[in-house]
XYZ file of C-alpha atoms in Angstrom:
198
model
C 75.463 -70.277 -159.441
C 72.910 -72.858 -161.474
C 71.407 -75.847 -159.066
C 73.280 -78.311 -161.594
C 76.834 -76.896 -160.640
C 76.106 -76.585 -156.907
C 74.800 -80.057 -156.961
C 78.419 -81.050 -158.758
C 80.455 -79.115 -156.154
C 78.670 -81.081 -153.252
C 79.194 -84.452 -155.061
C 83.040 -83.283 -155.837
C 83.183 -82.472 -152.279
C 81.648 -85.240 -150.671
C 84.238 -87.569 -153.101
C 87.507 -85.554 -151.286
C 85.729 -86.173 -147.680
C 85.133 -89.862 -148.352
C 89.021 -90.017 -149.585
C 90.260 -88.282 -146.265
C 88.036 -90.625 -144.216
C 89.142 -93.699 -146.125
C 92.966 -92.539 -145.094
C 92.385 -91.977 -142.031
C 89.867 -94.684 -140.767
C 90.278 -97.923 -142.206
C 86.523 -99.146 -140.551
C 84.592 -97.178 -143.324
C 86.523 -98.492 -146.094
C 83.907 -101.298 -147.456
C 81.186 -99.276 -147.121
C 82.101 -96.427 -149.216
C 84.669 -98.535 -151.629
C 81.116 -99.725 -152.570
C 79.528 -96.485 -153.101
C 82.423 -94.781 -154.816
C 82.068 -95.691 -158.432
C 78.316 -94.617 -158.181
C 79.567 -91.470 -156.963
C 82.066 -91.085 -159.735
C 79.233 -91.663 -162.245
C 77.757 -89.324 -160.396
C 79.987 -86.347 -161.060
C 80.960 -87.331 -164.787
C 77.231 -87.134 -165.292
C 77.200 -83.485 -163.337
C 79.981 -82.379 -164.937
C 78.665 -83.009 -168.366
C 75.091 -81.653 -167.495
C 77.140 -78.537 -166.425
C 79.450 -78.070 -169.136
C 75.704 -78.533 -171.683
C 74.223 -75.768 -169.412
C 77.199 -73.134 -169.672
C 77.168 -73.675 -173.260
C 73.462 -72.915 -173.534
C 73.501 -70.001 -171.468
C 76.172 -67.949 -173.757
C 72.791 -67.785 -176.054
C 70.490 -66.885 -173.645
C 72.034 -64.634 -171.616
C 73.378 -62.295 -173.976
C 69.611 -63.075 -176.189
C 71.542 -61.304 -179.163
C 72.820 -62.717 -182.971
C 76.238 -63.197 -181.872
C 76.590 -66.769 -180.913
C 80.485 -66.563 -179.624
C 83.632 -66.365 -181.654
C 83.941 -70.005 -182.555
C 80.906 -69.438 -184.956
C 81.018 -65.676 -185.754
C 82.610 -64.514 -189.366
C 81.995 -61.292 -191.110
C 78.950 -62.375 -192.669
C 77.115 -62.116 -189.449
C 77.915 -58.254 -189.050
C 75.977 -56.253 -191.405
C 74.507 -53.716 -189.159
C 75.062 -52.175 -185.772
C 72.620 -54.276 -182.734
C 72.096 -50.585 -181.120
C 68.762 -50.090 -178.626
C 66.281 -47.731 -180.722
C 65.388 -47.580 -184.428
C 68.271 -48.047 -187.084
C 68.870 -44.952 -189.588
C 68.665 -45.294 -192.869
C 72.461 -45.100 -193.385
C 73.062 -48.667 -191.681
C 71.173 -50.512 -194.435
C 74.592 -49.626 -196.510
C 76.954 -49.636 -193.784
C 80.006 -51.806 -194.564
C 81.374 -54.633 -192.806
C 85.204 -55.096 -192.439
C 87.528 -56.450 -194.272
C 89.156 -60.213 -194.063
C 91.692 -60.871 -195.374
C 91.429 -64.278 -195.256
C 88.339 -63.788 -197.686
C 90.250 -61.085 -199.566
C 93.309 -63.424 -200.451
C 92.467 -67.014 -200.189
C 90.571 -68.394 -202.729
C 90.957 -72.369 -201.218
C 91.399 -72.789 -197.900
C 92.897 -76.346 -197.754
C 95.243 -75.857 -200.550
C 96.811 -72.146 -199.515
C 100.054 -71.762 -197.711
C 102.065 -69.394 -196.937
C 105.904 -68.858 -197.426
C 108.713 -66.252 -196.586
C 110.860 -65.517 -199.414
C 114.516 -65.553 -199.037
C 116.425 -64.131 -201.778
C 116.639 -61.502 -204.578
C 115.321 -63.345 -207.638
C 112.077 -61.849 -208.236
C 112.552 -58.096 -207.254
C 111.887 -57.027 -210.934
C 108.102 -58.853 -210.372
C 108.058 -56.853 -207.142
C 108.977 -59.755 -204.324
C 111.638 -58.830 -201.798
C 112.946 -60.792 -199.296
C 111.318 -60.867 -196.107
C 108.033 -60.513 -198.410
C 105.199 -63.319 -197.253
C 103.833 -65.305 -199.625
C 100.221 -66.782 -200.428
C 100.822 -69.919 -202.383
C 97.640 -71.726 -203.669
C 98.477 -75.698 -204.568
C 95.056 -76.178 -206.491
C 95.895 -74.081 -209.505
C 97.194 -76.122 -212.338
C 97.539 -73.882 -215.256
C 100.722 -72.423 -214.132
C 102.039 -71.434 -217.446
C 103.480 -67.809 -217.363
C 102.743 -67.563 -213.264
C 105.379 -66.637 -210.420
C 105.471 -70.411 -208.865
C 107.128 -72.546 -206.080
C 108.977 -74.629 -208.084
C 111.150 -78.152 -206.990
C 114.018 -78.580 -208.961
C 115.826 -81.397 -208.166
C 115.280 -81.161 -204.549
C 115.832 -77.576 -204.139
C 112.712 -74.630 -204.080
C 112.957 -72.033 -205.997
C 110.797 -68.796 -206.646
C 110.483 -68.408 -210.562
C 108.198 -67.346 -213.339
C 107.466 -70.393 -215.087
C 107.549 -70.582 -219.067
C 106.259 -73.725 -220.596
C 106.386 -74.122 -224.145
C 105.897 -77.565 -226.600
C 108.519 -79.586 -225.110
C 110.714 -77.512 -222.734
C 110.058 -75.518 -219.380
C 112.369 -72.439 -218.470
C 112.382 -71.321 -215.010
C 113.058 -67.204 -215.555
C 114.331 -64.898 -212.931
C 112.786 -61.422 -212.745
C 116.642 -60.584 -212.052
C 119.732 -59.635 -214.311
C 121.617 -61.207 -211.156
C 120.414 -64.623 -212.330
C 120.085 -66.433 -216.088
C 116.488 -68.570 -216.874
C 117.103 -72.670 -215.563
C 116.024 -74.867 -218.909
C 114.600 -77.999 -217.155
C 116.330 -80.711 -218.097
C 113.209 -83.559 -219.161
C 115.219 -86.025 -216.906
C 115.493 -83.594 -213.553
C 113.357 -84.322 -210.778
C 110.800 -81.212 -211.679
C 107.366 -80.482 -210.102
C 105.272 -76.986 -209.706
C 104.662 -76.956 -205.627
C 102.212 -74.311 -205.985
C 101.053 -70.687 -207.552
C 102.210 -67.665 -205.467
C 98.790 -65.637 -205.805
C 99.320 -62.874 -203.327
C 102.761 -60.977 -201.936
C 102.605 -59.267 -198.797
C 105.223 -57.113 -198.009
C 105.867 -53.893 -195.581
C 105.861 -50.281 -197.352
């Protein structure tokens, strides 16, 4: 154990003896009510010299490139750290794949939704099927979209022309929705990726 936690369990202990002697002895009370918040200061400052010093370690310890998980993405892996000389071969060893860097193009602005119906099977959405939905695209014209139609989301391909918007179906279930100019009408997002089970 480092000196600097040691030191902070014998404060932290000493604190719990001087409580037990304060109940039970009321003749030491004034002389350690006056040492207690020094004390206290005492073990917030421990504790935070402790907490610095088990962060520091995780680097030294291990003395290698991976600095823990909070900081580690898959641009940090691009070859094995193996004892001995590296082969040839690991200069064009691959790393693996995230999806996250795969399908998400902006961060902030992707979402993801569950679809729940039957209207887009012909553009190859099921239901059950996830969703990737990216808000920042605005050039939604001819794009499978989340779409709020007077309160209500829908799943539709949009088609905008000079003055009117269809909402088509890739169904023969359902007929295209011609937006009426006066509906309450907005595009909630582009559905970029489906992800669905085979």
């Amino acid at each position: 154990m480092h000196p600097v936690t040691e030191l902070r369990n014998a404060m932290l202990y000493l604190f719990m003896q001087i409580d037990q002697t304060n109940k039970a002895s009321s003749s030491k009370i004034k002389v350690t009510q006056k040492h207690r918040p020094m004390l206290l200061f005492g073990i917030v400052l421990l504790n935070i010299l402790a907490n610095k010093h088990t962060n520091d370690m995780e680097g030294e310890v291990f003395n290698s490139l991976f600095k823990g998980t909070k900081n580690f993405t898959q641009h940090d892996v691009h070859r094995a750290n193996a004892t001995g000389f590296s082969t040839p071969a690991d200069e064009y060893m691959e790393r693996g794949i995230d999806l996250n860097e795969q399908l998400i193009r902006n961060k902030p602005a992707t979402f993801f939704f569950r679809m729940n119906g039957d209207s887009m099977t012909g553009a190859g959405i099921f239901s059950g099927d996830a969703l990737i939905v990216d808000r920042s695209i605005t050039n939604f014209n001819g794009k499978v979209v989340i779409a709020v139609l007077n309160g209500e989301m829908l799943v539709r391909r949009v088609e905008k022309t000079f003055n009117k918007i269809r909402l088509i179906p890739e169904t023969n279930k359902l007929a295209p929705i011609d937006v009426d100019p006066f509906a309450e009408f907005s595009v909630w997002g582009v559905v970029t990726y489906v992800i669905h089970e085979v």
